[in-house]
XYZ file of C-alpha atoms in Angstrom:
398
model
C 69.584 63.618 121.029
C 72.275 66.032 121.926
C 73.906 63.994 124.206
C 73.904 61.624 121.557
C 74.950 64.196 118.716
C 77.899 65.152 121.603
C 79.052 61.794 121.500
C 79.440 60.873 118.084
C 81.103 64.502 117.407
C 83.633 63.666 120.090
C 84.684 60.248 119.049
C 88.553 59.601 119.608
C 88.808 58.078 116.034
C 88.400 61.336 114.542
C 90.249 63.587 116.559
C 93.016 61.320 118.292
C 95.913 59.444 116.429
C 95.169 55.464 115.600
C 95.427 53.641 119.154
C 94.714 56.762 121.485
C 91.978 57.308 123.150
C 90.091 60.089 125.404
C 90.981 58.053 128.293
C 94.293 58.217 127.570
C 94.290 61.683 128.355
C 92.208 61.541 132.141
C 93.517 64.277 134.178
C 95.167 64.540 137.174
C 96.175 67.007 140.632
C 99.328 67.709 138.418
C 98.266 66.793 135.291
C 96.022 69.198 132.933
C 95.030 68.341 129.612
C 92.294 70.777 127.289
C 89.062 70.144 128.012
C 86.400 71.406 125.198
C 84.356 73.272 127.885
C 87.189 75.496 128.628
C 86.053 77.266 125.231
C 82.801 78.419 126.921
C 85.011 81.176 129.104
C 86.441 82.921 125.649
C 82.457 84.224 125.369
C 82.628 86.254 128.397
C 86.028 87.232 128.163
C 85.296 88.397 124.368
C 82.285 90.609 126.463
C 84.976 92.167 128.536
C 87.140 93.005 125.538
C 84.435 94.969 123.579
C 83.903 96.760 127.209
C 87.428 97.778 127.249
C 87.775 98.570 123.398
C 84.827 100.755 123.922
C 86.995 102.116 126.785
C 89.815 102.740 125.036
C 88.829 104.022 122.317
C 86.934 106.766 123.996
C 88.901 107.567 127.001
C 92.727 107.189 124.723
C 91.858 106.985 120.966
C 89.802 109.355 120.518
C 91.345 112.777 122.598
C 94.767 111.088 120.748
C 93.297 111.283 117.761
C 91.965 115.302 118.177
C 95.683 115.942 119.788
C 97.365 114.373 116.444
C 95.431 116.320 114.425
C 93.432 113.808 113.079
C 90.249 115.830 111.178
C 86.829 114.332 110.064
C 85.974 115.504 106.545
C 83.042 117.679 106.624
C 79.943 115.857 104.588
C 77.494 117.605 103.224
C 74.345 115.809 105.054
C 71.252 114.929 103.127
C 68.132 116.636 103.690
C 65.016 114.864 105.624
C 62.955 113.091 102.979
C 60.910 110.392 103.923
C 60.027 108.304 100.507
C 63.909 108.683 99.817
C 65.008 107.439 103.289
C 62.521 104.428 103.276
C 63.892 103.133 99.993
C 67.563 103.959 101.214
C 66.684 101.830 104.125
C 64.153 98.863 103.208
C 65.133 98.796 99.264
C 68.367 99.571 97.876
C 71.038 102.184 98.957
C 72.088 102.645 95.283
C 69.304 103.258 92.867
C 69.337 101.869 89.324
C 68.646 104.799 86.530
C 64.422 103.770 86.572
C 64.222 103.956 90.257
C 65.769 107.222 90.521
C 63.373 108.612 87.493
C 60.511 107.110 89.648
C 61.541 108.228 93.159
C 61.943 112.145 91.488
C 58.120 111.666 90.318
C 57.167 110.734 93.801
C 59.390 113.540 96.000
C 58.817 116.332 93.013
C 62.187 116.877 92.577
C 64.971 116.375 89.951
C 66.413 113.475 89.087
C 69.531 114.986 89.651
C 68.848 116.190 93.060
C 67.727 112.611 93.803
C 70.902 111.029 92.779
C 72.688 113.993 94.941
C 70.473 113.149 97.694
C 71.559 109.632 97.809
C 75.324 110.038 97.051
C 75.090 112.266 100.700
C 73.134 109.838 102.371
C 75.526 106.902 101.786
C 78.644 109.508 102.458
C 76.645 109.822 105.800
C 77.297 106.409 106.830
C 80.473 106.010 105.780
C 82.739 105.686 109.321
C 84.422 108.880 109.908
C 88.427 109.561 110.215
C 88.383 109.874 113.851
C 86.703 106.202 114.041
C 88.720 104.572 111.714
C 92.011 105.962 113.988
C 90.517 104.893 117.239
C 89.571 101.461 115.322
C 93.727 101.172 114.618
C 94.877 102.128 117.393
C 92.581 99.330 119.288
C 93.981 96.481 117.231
C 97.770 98.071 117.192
C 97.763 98.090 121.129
C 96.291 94.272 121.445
C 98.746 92.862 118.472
C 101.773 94.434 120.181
C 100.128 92.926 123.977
C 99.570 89.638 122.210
C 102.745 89.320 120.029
C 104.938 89.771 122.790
C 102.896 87.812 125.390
C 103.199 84.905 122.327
C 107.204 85.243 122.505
C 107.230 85.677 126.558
C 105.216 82.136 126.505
C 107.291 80.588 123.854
C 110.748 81.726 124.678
C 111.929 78.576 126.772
C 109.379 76.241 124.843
C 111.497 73.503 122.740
C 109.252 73.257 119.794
C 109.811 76.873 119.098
C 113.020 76.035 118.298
C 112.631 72.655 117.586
C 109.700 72.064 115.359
C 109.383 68.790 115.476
C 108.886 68.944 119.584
C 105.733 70.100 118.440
C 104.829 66.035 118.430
C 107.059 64.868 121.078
C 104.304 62.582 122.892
C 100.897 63.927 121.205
C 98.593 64.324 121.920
C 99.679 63.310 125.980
C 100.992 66.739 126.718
C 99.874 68.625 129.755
C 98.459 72.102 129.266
C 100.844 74.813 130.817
C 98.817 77.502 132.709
C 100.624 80.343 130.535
C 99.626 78.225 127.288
C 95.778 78.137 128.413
C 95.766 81.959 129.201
C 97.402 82.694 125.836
C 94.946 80.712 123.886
C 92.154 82.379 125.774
C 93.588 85.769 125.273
C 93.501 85.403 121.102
C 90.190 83.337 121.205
C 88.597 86.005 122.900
C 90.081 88.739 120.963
C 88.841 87.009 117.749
C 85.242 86.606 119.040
C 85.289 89.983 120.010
C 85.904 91.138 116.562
C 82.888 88.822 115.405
C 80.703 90.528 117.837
C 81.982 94.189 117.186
C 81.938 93.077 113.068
C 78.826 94.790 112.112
C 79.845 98.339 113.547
C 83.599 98.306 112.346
C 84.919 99.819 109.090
C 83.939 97.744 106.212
C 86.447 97.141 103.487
C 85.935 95.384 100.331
C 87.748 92.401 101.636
C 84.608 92.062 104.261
C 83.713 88.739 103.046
C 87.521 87.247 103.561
C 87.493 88.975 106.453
C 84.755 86.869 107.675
C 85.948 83.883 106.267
C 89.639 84.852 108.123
C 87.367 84.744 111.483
C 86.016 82.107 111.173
C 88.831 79.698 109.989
C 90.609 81.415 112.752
C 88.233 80.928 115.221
C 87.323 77.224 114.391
C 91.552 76.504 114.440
C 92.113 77.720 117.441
C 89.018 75.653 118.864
C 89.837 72.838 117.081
C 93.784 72.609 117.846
C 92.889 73.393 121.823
C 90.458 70.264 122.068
C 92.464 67.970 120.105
C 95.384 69.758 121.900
C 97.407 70.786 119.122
C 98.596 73.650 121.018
C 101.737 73.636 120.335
C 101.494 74.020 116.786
C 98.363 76.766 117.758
C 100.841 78.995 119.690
C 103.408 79.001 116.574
C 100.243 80.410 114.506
C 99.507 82.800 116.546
C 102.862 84.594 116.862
C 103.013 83.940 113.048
C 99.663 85.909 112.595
C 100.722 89.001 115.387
C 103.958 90.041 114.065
C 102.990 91.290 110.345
C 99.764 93.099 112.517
C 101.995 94.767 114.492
C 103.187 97.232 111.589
C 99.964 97.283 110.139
C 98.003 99.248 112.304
C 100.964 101.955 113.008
C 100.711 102.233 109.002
C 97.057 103.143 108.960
C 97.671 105.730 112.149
C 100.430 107.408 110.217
C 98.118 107.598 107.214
C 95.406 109.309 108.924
C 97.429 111.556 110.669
C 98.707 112.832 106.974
C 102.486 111.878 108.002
C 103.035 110.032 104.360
C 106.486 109.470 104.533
C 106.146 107.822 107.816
C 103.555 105.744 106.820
C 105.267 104.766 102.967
C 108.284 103.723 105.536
C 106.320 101.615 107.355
C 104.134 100.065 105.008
C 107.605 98.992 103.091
C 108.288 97.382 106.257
C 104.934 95.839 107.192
C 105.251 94.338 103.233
C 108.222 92.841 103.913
C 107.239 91.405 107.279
C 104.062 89.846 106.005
C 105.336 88.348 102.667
C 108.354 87.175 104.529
C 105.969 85.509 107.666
C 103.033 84.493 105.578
C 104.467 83.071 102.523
C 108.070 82.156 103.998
C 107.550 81.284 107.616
C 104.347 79.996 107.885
C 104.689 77.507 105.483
C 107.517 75.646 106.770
C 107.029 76.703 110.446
C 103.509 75.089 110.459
C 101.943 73.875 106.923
C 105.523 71.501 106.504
C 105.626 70.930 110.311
C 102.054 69.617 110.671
C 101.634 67.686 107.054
C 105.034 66.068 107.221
C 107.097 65.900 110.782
C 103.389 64.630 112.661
C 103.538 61.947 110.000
C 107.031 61.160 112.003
C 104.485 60.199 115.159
C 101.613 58.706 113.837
C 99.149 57.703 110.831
C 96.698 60.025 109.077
C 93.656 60.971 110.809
C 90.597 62.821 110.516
C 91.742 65.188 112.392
C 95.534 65.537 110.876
C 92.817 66.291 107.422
C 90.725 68.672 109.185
C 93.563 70.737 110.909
C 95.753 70.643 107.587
C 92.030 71.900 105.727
C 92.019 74.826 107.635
C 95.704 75.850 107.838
C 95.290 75.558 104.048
C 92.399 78.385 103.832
C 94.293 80.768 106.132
C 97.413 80.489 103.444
C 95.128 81.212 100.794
C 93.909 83.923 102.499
C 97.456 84.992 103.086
C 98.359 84.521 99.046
C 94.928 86.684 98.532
C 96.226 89.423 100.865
C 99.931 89.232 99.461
C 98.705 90.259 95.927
C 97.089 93.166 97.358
C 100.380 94.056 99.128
C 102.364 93.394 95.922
C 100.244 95.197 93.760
C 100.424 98.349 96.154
C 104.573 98.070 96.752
C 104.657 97.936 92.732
C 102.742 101.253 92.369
C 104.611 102.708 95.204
C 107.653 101.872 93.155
C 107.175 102.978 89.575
C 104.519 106.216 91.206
C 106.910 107.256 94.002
C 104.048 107.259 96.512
C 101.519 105.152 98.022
C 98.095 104.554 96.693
C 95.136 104.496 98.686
C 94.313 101.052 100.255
C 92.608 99.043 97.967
C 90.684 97.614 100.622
C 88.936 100.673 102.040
C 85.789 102.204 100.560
C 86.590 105.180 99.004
C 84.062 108.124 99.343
C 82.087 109.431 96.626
C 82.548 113.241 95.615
C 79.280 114.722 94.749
C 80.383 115.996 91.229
C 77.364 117.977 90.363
C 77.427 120.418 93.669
C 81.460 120.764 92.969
C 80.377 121.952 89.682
C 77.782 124.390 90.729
C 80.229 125.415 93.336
C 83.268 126.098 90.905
C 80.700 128.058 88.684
C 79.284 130.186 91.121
C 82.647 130.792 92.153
C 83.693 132.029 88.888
C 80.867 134.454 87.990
C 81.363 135.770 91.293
C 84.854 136.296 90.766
C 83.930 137.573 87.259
C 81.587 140.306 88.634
C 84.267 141.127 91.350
C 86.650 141.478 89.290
C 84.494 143.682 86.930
C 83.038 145.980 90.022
C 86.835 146.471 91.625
C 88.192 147.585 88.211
C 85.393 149.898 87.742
C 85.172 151.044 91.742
C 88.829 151.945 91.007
C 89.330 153.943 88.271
C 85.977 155.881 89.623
C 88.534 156.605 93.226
C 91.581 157.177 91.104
C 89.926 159.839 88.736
C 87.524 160.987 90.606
C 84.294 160.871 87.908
C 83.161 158.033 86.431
C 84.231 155.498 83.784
C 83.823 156.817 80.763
C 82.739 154.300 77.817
C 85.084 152.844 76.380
C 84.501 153.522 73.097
C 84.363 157.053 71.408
C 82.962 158.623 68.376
C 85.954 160.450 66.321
C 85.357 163.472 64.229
C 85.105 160.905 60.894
C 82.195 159.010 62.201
C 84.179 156.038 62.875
C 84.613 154.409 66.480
C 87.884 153.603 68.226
C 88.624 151.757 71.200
C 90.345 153.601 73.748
C-alpha cells in the first residue's frame, strides 16, 4: 500500500510540465538532478543545529548577555500549593471568577490571594530576559550566515539577474553542489525551529508562526523535488535579509539601548515592507505565475507552488500591518511601543498596593518619630504639647 500510495503521489502529471516525464530527468556521472530522498538528511542536520544552538547560546549568548548588562526581572515566585498547582497544570492556567471562589474554599485562603497566587505562577513561566537575548542572538547569527551564503551562491547565477532564467530548460536543470548545500542549510534550520518550537518564546503570533513553518517547510520540499530551485534560492534570500535587522532590534531592546534599537527597527521596517511587499512580489509571485507560463502550460504543480507562495505573502501583509501600526505610533509618540507580538507580563496590582501603603505609613511614622527625636536633641527635654491652656481658659495652638 505505500509503495502504491508513493507512486500515485509521485506521478509526473502533477509535478512535471505537460510532456515531461521523471525519466526525463535520469541522472548521470556529471549530471545531478533532486532526488526526494535527499530531504531525509535535513532531519539529522536539523539535530545538529539544536546541538549547536544549545551551544551557543550557553557558551556565547548567555556570558554576552550578563557582559551587556542584560538583567532578568526579579518575580515574585508563588508559594507551594498543591490543589492550586494541579489545576494550574491539568485545568486551566487562568481561572474564571467561580473557580477562583471555589479553589479559595478548598486551600482556605482568600480569593484574592488565590488570584495573586496564580498571576505569580504564570509570571513564573514566562521566558526570562536573558533567554529571550540568547534566543536573538541565535537567529541573528544564522540569518546573517545564511543571507550571505544565499548571495555568495547566487552572485554569478543568471536568473538572479535575469528572472526569467529561472525557466530556461525546466525542469532539466542539474543541481549545483553549492545549490543542494544551501537548500539543506535553510531546510534544516527551519526544522530545527519546529523541533525547538515548544521551548522558545511564545508570541501572540504563535499560530502564524506555525503556519509560516510549515508553508515554509512544505515550499522548500516541494520546489527541491519538483526542482524549482531556482526560484527556491530567490525566496530564501528574500526571506534572510529583512531577518537580518530584526534580531539586532530585539538585542538592542533588551539591552535598554532605545535609540539604537528605534534606529534600527526604522530600518528593519523599511527593509521588510520594501522586500516583502515590493520585491517578493515581482521577484517571485510575477516570476512564477506569469514568465513560467513563457515555458509551459498550467500544472498541478505550477497551482500548488503558486498556493503556497500565496500564504507566505499573506503572512507577509499580516506581519506588515503590525510593522505599520508600530512605525505610526513611533511617529506621532516619539518612541517605540512594546512589540505587539510579545506577551507582556502581568503586574500583580494588589501586592504593589500593599507595598506603596506600607511604604507610606512607614514613612508617615518616620517622619513623625525624626521630627519628634529632633526637637527632643535640639532642646534638650521633651516635646511639649502642642497646645496650651492661656490664662482665659481658651486653647491656642502654638
Amino acid at each position: 500500500m505505500a509503495r502504491s500510495l508513493y507512486e500515485w503521489l509521485w506521478q509526473h502529471e502533477f509535478w512535471l510540465p505537460p510532456g515531461i516525464t521523471w525519466e526525463d530527468m535520469q541522472e548521470s556521472e556529471d549530471i545531478h538532478y533532486p532526488q526526494p530522498r535527499d530531504l531525509l538528511l535535513s532531519i539529522p542536520f536539523a539535530l545538529i543545529l539544536v546541538v549547536i544552538r544549545c551551544a551557543f547560546e550557553r557558551a556565547i549568548a548567555l556570558p554576552l548577555s550578563t557582559k551587556l548588562g542584560v538583567r532578568d526581572k526579579q518575580r515574585p515566585k508563588a508559594q507551594p500549593n498543591p490543589v492550586l498547582e494541579t489545576f494550574y497544570s491539568i485545568h486551566c492556567k487562568n481561572p474564571e471568577e467561580g473557580e477562583l471562589i471555589s479553589l479559595s474554599r478548598q486551600c482556605d485562603l482568600p480569593v484574592r490571594k488565590v488570584e495573586r497566587w496564580f498571576r505569580r505562577r504564570r509570571n513564573m513561566d514566562r521566558p526570562s530576559l536573558s533567554k529571550k537575548f540568547c534566543e536573538a542572538c541565535w537567529r541573528f547569527t544564522f540569518y546573517i550566515i545564511s543571507f550571505f551564503t544565499g548571495l555568495a551562491v547566487l552572485y554569478d547565477k543568471p536568473w538572479l539577474w535575469d528572472h526569467r532564467e529561472c525557466w530556461t530548460g525546466y525542469p532539466q536543470q542539474p543541481l549545483q553542489p553549492s545549490l543542494f548545500w544551501y537548500y539543506m542549510l535553510e531546510l534544516s534550520f527551519y526544522w530545527s525551529l519546529v523541533f525547538t518550537l515548544p521551548f522558545d518564546v511564545k508570541r501572540k503570533d504563535f499560530k502564524e508562526q506555525i503556519v509560516h513553518h510549515a508553508a515554509t517547510i512544505f515550499l522548500i520540499s516541494f520546489s527541491y523535488c519538483a526542482n524549482y530551485i531556482r526560484i527556491g534560492t530567490l525566496v530564501l534570500v528574500i526571506h534572510d535579509a529583512s531577518d537580518c535587522f530584526l534580531e539586532p532590534t530585539k538585542i538592542f531592546n533588551y539591552m535598554k539601548w532605545k535609540k539604537t534599537c528605534d534606529s534600527l527597527f526604522m530600518i528593519f521596517s523599511a527593509v521588510f515592507l520594501i522586500s516583502r511587499l515590493v520585491i517578493y512580489p515581482y521577484t517571485v509571485l510575477y516570476n512564477t505565475y506569469y514568465y513560467s507560463m513563457e515555458i509551459f502550460q498550467p500544472f498541478f504543480g505550477y497551482y500548488f507552488v503558486n498556493t503556497l507562495l500565496i500564504i507566505l505573502q499573506l503572512l507577509h501583509v499580516f506581519w506588515s500591518c503590525l510593522i505599520i501600526h508600530m512605525v505610526y505610533k513611533f511617529i506621532l509618540q516619539g518612541t517605540m511601543e512594546k512589540d505587539m507580538r510579545s506577551d507582556t507580563e502581568e503586574s500583580d496590582k494588589d501586592e504593589e498596593r500593599d507595598k506603596i501603603k506600607e511604604k507610606e505609613k512607614n514613612g508617615t511614622t518616620y517622619f513623625s518619630n525624626a521630627t519628634s527625636n529632633g526637637y527632643i536633641q535640639r532642646n534638650g527635654c521633651e516635646r511639649p504639647n502642642s497646645r496650651a491652656h492661656l490664662a482665659n481658659g481658651h486653647l491656642k495652638e502654638r
